[in-house]
PDB file of C-alpha atoms in Angstrom:
ATOM      1  CA  MET A  53       0.000   0.000   0.000  1.00  0.00           C
ATOM      2  CA  GLY A  54       1.223   3.363  -0.974  1.00  0.00           C
ATOM      3  CA  PRO A  55       1.155   6.586   0.998  1.00  0.00           C
ATOM      4  CA  ASP A  56      -1.877   7.844  -0.977  1.00  0.00           C
ATOM      5  CA  THR A  57      -3.793   4.705  -0.189  1.00  0.00           C
ATOM      6  CA  LEU A  58      -2.909   4.908   3.480  1.00  0.00           C
ATOM      7  CA  SER A  59      -3.872   8.537   3.542  1.00  0.00           C
ATOM      8  CA  LYS A  60      -7.209   7.780   1.880  1.00  0.00           C
ATOM      9  CA  LEU A  61      -7.762   4.876   4.245  1.00  0.00           C
ATOM     10  CA  ALA A  62      -6.993   7.105   7.223  1.00  0.00           C
ATOM     11  CA  VAL A  63      -9.423   9.718   5.965  1.00  0.00           C
ATOM     12  CA  SER A  64     -12.099   7.025   5.430  1.00  0.00           C
ATOM     13  CA  VAL A  65     -11.526   5.647   8.920  1.00  0.00           C
ATOM     14  CA  ALA A  66     -11.707   9.184  10.348  1.00  0.00           C
ATOM     15  CA  ILE A  67     -14.960   9.859   8.459  1.00  0.00           C
ATOM     16  CA  CYS A  68     -16.456   6.550   9.653  1.00  0.00           C
ATOM     17  CA  ALA A  69     -15.349   7.282  13.202  1.00  0.00           C
ATOM     18  CA  ALA A  70     -16.847  10.767  13.029  1.00  0.00           C
ATOM     19  CA  ALA A  71     -20.091   9.359  11.610  1.00  0.00           C
ATOM     20  CA  ALA A  72     -20.222   6.676  14.283  1.00  0.00           C
ATOM     21  CA  SER A  73     -19.489   9.256  16.935  1.00  0.00           C
ATOM     22  CA  SER A  74     -22.222  11.518  15.528  1.00  0.00           C
ATOM     23  CA  VAL A  75     -24.721   8.621  15.567  1.00  0.00           C
ATOM     24  CA  ALA A  76     -23.666   7.723  19.116  1.00  0.00           C
ATOM     25  CA  VAL A  77     -24.050  11.346  20.232  1.00  0.00           C
ATOM     26  CA  GLY A  78     -27.477  11.517  18.531  1.00  0.00           C
ATOM     27  CA  LEU A  79     -28.579   8.303  20.268  1.00  0.00           C
ATOM     28  CA  ALA A  80     -27.214   9.527  23.592  1.00  0.00           C
ATOM     29  CA  ASN A  81     -28.990  12.888  23.219  1.00  0.00           C
ATOM     30  CA  SER A  82     -32.224  11.115  22.284  1.00  0.00           C
ATOM     31  CA  ARG A  83     -31.911   8.863  25.346  1.00  0.00           C
ATOM     32  CA  ILE A  84     -31.168  11.882  27.549  1.00  0.00           C
ATOM     33  CA  ASP A  85     -34.247  13.677  26.191  1.00  0.00           C
ATOM     34  CA  ASP A  86     -36.357  10.552  26.846  1.00  0.00           C
ATOM     35  CA  LEU A  87     -35.010  10.250  30.395  1.00  0.00           C
ATOM     36  CA  GLU A  88     -35.670  13.953  31.097  1.00  0.00           C
ATOM     37  CA  ILE A  89     -39.283  13.543  29.914  1.00  0.00           C
ATOM     38  CA  GLN A  90     -39.715  10.481  32.126  1.00  0.00           C
ATOM     39  CA  ARG A  91     -38.150  12.360  35.065  1.00  0.00           C
ATOM     40  CA  ASP A  92     -40.612  15.238  34.589  1.00  0.00           C
ATOM     41  CA  ILE A  93     -43.552  12.831  34.374  1.00  0.00           C
ATOM     42  CA  TYR A  94     -42.557  11.014  37.573  1.00  0.00           C
ATOM     43  CA  LYS A  95     -41.830  14.306  39.345  1.00  0.00           C
ATOM     44  CA  SER A  96     -45.310  15.535  38.417  1.00  0.00           C
ATOM     45  CA  ARG A  97     -46.870  12.275  39.612  1.00  0.00           C
ATOM     46  CA  ALA A  98     -44.952  12.493  42.879  1.00  0.00           C
ATOM     47  CA  GLU A  99     -46.179  16.063  43.428  1.00  0.00           C
ATOM     48  CA  ASP A 100     -49.758  14.932  42.697  1.00  0.00           C
ATOM     49  CA  TRP A 101     -49.412  12.068  45.170  1.00  0.00           C
ATOM     50  CA  GLU A 102     -47.947  14.350  47.824  1.00  0.00           C
ATOM     51  CA  GLY A 103     -50.991  16.631  47.502  1.00  0.00           C
ATOM     52  CA  THR A 104     -53.341  13.674  47.463  1.00  0.00           C
ATOM     53  CA  ALA A 105     -51.641  12.135  50.489  1.00  0.00           C
ATOM     54  CA  GLY A 106     -52.402  15.299  52.457  1.00  0.00           C
ATOM     55  CA  VAL A 107     -56.034  15.228  51.366  1.00  0.00           C
ATOM     56  CA  ILE A 108     -56.309  11.531  52.243  1.00  0.00           C
ATOM     57  CA  ALA A 109     -54.733  12.129  55.656  1.00  0.00           C
ATOM     58  CA  GLN A 110     -57.213  14.947  56.364  1.00  0.00           C
ATOM     59  CA  TYR A 111     -60.080  12.717  55.179  1.00  0.00           C
ATOM     60  CA  ALA A 112     -58.897   9.945  57.516  1.00  0.00           C
ATOM     61  CA  ASP A 113     -58.788  12.399  60.437  1.00  0.00           C
ATOM     62  CA  ASP A 114     -62.267  13.699  59.594  1.00  0.00           C
ATOM     63  CA  LEU A 115     -63.599  10.149  59.289  1.00  0.00           C
ATOM     64  CA  ALA A 116     -62.122   9.212  62.672  1.00  0.00           C
ATOM     65  CA  ASP A 117     -63.822  12.263  64.221  1.00  0.00           C
ATOM     66  CA  GLU A 118     -67.118  11.337  62.552  1.00  0.00           C
ATOM     67  CA  LEU A 119     -66.880   7.786  63.852  1.00  0.00           C
ATOM     68  CA  LYS A 120     -66.334   9.088  67.400  1.00  0.00           C
ATOM     69  CA  ILE A 121     -69.399  11.305  67.052  1.00  0.00           C
ATOM     70  CA  ARG A 122     -71.351   8.456  65.440  1.00  0.00           C
ATOM     71  CA  GLY A 123     -70.478   6.167  68.345  1.00  0.00           C
ATOM     72  CA  THR A 124     -71.941   8.719  70.737  1.00  0.00           C
ATOM     73  CA  LEU A 125     -75.005   9.304  68.579  1.00  0.00           C
ATOM     74  CA  ASP A 126     -75.629   5.573  68.162  1.00  0.00           C
ATOM     75  CA  LYS A 127     -76.167   5.383  71.913  1.00  0.00           C
ATOM     76  CA  LYS A 128     -78.716   8.218  71.774  1.00  0.00           C
ATOM     77  CA  LEU A 129     -80.396   7.933  68.370  1.00  0.00           C
ATOM     78  CA  VAL A 130     -82.110   5.267  66.297  1.00  0.00           C
ATOM     79  CA  VAL A 131     -82.306   5.597  62.536  1.00  0.00           C
ATOM     80  CA  GLU A 132     -85.158   3.818  60.758  1.00  0.00           C
ATOM     81  CA  TYR A 133     -85.500   3.574  56.979  1.00  0.00           C
ATOM     82  CA  ALA A 134     -88.838   5.064  55.867  1.00  0.00           C
ATOM     83  CA  GLY A 135     -88.585   4.336  52.145  1.00  0.00           C
ATOM     84  CA  ALA A 136     -88.187   6.206  48.896  1.00  0.00           C
ATOM     85  CA  PHE A 137     -90.085   9.489  48.708  1.00  0.00           C
ATOM     86  CA  GLU A 138     -90.799  11.873  45.852  1.00  0.00           C
ATOM     87  CA  CYS A 139     -89.338  15.238  46.866  1.00  0.00           C
ATOM     88  CA  THR A 140     -90.577  18.594  45.689  1.00  0.00           C
ATOM     89  CA  ALA A 141     -89.959  22.103  46.977  1.00  0.00           C
ATOM     90  CA  TYR A 142     -91.935  25.097  48.109  1.00  0.00           C
ATOM     91  CA  CYS A 143     -90.811  28.650  48.749  1.00  0.00           C
ATOM     92  CA  THR A 144     -90.494  30.589  51.976  1.00  0.00           C
ATOM     93  CA  GLU A 145     -91.252  33.922  50.321  1.00  0.00           C
ATOM     94  CA  LYS A 146     -93.025  36.025  52.942  1.00  0.00           C
ATOM     95  CA  TYR A 147     -95.445  38.488  51.424  1.00  0.00           C
ATOM     96  CA  GLN A 148     -96.735  36.975  48.210  1.00  0.00           C
ATOM     97  CA  HIS A 149     -96.489  33.357  49.204  1.00  0.00           C
ATOM     98  CA  ILE A 150     -97.627  31.509  46.089  1.00  0.00           C
ATOM     99  CA  CYS A 151     -96.894  28.067  47.537  1.00  0.00           C
ATOM    100  CA  GLY A 152     -99.194  28.406  50.565  1.00  0.00           C
ATOM    101  CA  THR A 153    -101.195  30.801  52.686  1.00  0.00           C
ATOM    102  CA  GLY A 154     -98.511  33.450  53.005  1.00  0.00           C
ATOM    103  CA  THR A 155     -98.649  33.695  56.799  1.00  0.00           C
ATOM    104  CA  GLY A 156     -95.180  32.261  57.304  1.00  0.00           C
ATOM    105  CA  ILE A 157     -96.631  29.777  59.817  1.00  0.00           C
ATOM    106  CA  THR A 158     -96.781  26.047  59.060  1.00  0.00           C
ATOM    107  CA  ALA A 159     -99.792  23.794  59.687  1.00  0.00           C
ATOM    108  CA  SER A 160     -98.118  22.659  62.938  1.00  0.00           C
ATOM    109  CA  GLY A 161     -97.964  26.265  64.154  1.00  0.00           C
ATOM    110  CA  GLN A 162     -94.195  26.574  63.712  1.00  0.00           C
ATOM    111  CA  PRO A 163     -92.679  29.337  61.593  1.00  0.00           C
ATOM    112  CA  ILE A 164     -91.647  28.122  58.157  1.00  0.00           C
ATOM    113  CA  GLN A 165     -87.863  27.771  57.908  1.00  0.00           C
ATOM    114  CA  ALA A 166     -85.861  27.067  54.774  1.00  0.00           C
ATOM    115  CA  ASP A 167     -83.532  24.087  55.172  1.00  0.00           C
ATOM    116  CA  VAL A 168     -85.521  22.922  58.230  1.00  0.00           C
ATOM    117  CA  THR A 169     -89.232  22.596  57.416  1.00  0.00           C
ATOM    118  CA  VAL A 170     -90.792  19.877  55.274  1.00  0.00           C
ATOM    119  CA  ALA A 171     -94.406  19.037  54.557  1.00  0.00           C
ATOM    120  CA  ALA A 172     -95.421  15.375  54.652  1.00  0.00           C
ATOM    121  CA  ASP A 173     -98.426  13.058  54.825  1.00  0.00           C
ATOM    122  CA  GLN A 174     -99.325  13.052  58.535  1.00  0.00           C
ATOM    123  CA  THR A 175    -100.351   9.385  58.450  1.00  0.00           C
ATOM    124  CA  LEU A 176     -96.754   8.444  57.538  1.00  0.00           C
ATOM    125  CA  LEU A 177     -94.679  11.217  59.085  1.00  0.00           C
ATOM    126  CA  PRO A 178     -96.460  13.179  61.848  1.00  0.00           C
ATOM    127  CA  TYR A 179     -95.470  16.698  62.918  1.00  0.00           C
ATOM    128  CA  GLY A 180     -92.152  16.806  64.741  1.00  0.00           C
ATOM    129  CA  THR A 181     -90.696  13.789  62.930  1.00  0.00           C
ATOM    130  CA  VAL A 182     -87.020  14.342  62.192  1.00  0.00           C
ATOM    131  CA  VAL A 183     -85.989  12.872  58.854  1.00  0.00           C
ATOM    132  CA  TYR A 184     -82.774  12.517  56.924  1.00  0.00           C
ATOM    133  CA  ILE A 185     -83.389  12.916  53.195  1.00  0.00           C
ATOM    134  CA  GLU A 186     -80.633  11.483  51.041  1.00  0.00           C
ATOM    135  CA  ASP A 187     -78.662  14.244  49.243  1.00  0.00           C
ATOM    136  CA  VAL A 188     -80.798  16.917  50.970  1.00  0.00           C
ATOM    137  CA  GLY A 189     -80.070  16.653  54.680  1.00  0.00           C
ATOM    138  CA  ILE A 190     -81.846  16.578  58.021  1.00  0.00           C
ATOM    139  CA  ARG A 191     -85.280  18.199  58.110  1.00  0.00           C
ATOM    140  CA  ILE A 192     -88.291  18.360  60.472  1.00  0.00           C
ATOM    141  CA  VAL A 193     -91.879  17.601  59.476  1.00  0.00           C
ATOM    142  CA  GLN A 194     -93.719  20.801  60.393  1.00  0.00           C
ATOM    143  CA  ASP A 195     -96.208  21.193  57.575  1.00  0.00           C
ATOM    144  CA  LYS A 196     -98.722  19.383  55.403  1.00  0.00           C
ATOM    145  CA  GLY A 197    -100.303  20.100  52.074  1.00  0.00           C
ATOM    146  CA  ALA A 198    -103.266  18.930  50.037  1.00  0.00           C
ATOM    147  CA  GLY A 199    -100.907  17.649  47.336  1.00  0.00           C
ATOM    148  CA  VAL A 200     -98.562  15.969  49.796  1.00  0.00           C
ATOM    149  CA  GLN A 201     -99.941  12.448  50.075  1.00  0.00           C
ATOM    150  CA  GLY A 202     -98.233   9.088  50.557  1.00  0.00           C
ATOM    151  CA  ASN A 203     -94.490   8.913  49.944  1.00  0.00           C
ATOM    152  CA  HIS A 204     -94.138  12.579  49.044  1.00  0.00           C
ATOM    153  CA  ILE A 205     -92.173  15.228  50.911  1.00  0.00           C
ATOM    154  CA  ASP A 206     -92.320  18.943  50.087  1.00  0.00           C
ATOM    155  CA  VAL A 207     -89.129  20.699  51.214  1.00  0.00           C
ATOM    156  CA  ALA A 208     -89.156  24.373  52.245  1.00  0.00           C
ATOM    157  CA  VAL A 209     -86.381  26.215  50.395  1.00  0.00           C
ATOM    158  CA  SER A 210     -85.196  29.784  50.711  1.00  0.00           C
ATOM    159  CA  GLY A 211     -86.162  32.441  48.257  1.00  0.00           C
ATOM    160  CA  SER A 212     -88.951  32.985  45.806  1.00  0.00           C
ATOM    161  CA  HIS A 213     -91.404  30.689  44.088  1.00  0.00           C
ATOM    162  CA  GLU A 214     -89.076  30.687  41.064  1.00  0.00           C
ATOM    163  CA  ASP A 215     -86.210  29.555  43.326  1.00  0.00           C
ATOM    164  CA  ALA A 216     -88.364  26.676  44.579  1.00  0.00           C
ATOM    165  CA  LEU A 217     -89.132  25.656  41.002  1.00  0.00           C
ATOM    166  CA  LYS A 218     -85.377  25.628  40.235  1.00  0.00           C
ATOM    167  CA  TRP A 219     -84.479  23.554  43.328  1.00  0.00           C
ATOM    168  CA  THR A 220     -82.003  20.828  42.349  1.00  0.00           C
ATOM    169  CA  GLY A 221     -83.414  18.228  44.750  1.00  0.00           C
ATOM    170  CA  TYR A 222     -86.577  17.392  42.794  1.00  0.00           C
ATOM    171  CA  GLY A 223     -87.020  13.647  42.392  1.00  0.00           C
ATOM    172  CA  GLU A 224     -86.931  10.446  44.370  1.00  0.00           C
ATOM    173  CA  HIS A 225     -84.786  10.270  47.507  1.00  0.00           C
ATOM    174  CA  ARG A 226     -84.387   7.659  50.227  1.00  0.00           C
ATOM    175  CA  VAL A 227     -85.617   8.865  53.620  1.00  0.00           C
ATOM    176  CA  TRP A 228     -84.765   7.781  57.169  1.00  0.00           C
ATOM    177  CA  ILE A 229     -86.560   8.692  60.400  1.00  0.00           C
ATOM    178  CA  ILE A 230     -84.276   9.765  63.252  1.00  0.00           C
ATOM    179  CA  LYS A 231     -85.559   9.058  66.772  1.00  0.00           C
ATOM    180  CA  GLU A 232     -84.104   9.292  70.254  1.00  0.00           C
ATOM    181  CA  THR A 233     -83.506   5.991  72.026  1.00  0.00           C
ATOM    182  CA  ASP A 234     -85.657   5.233  75.042  1.00  0.00           C
TER     183      ASP A 234
END
């Protein structure tokens, strides 16, 4: 082999080495980019879990407190399932009371109170009965109505007649009666 051939061979080897090095650098950079993306994803997940862990811990504390309260209440209260009831709403508007007489006094003689008063069939739920209405809350039977018969509860809501018509609780809800133990 002559000097020209060796020189050409050296140049070819150098070009191949440079190309191989360039490919290796490209692969390394691609792998680095992939690893950085994965790092960012896992970092984000870890941050989400850290936030969630705090929420879960608070929920566990709240649940423990509720169970302590429930243990006390279980000794004092009895909860009895009353069935599924159709729930409607009526307004507590004072002066032009479209939903009733407009006096602001219920059939039981108690003042009408939004988020407290409900009207019910007296043969099923007499005045003074405390009920828990699923997705609505605890209410007291203080009223009756001509259209409130059987498994139907009419819930007093704050505001106008239009507000009562827009109440989101319309429909069937399970109902429990809450009584004090003897």
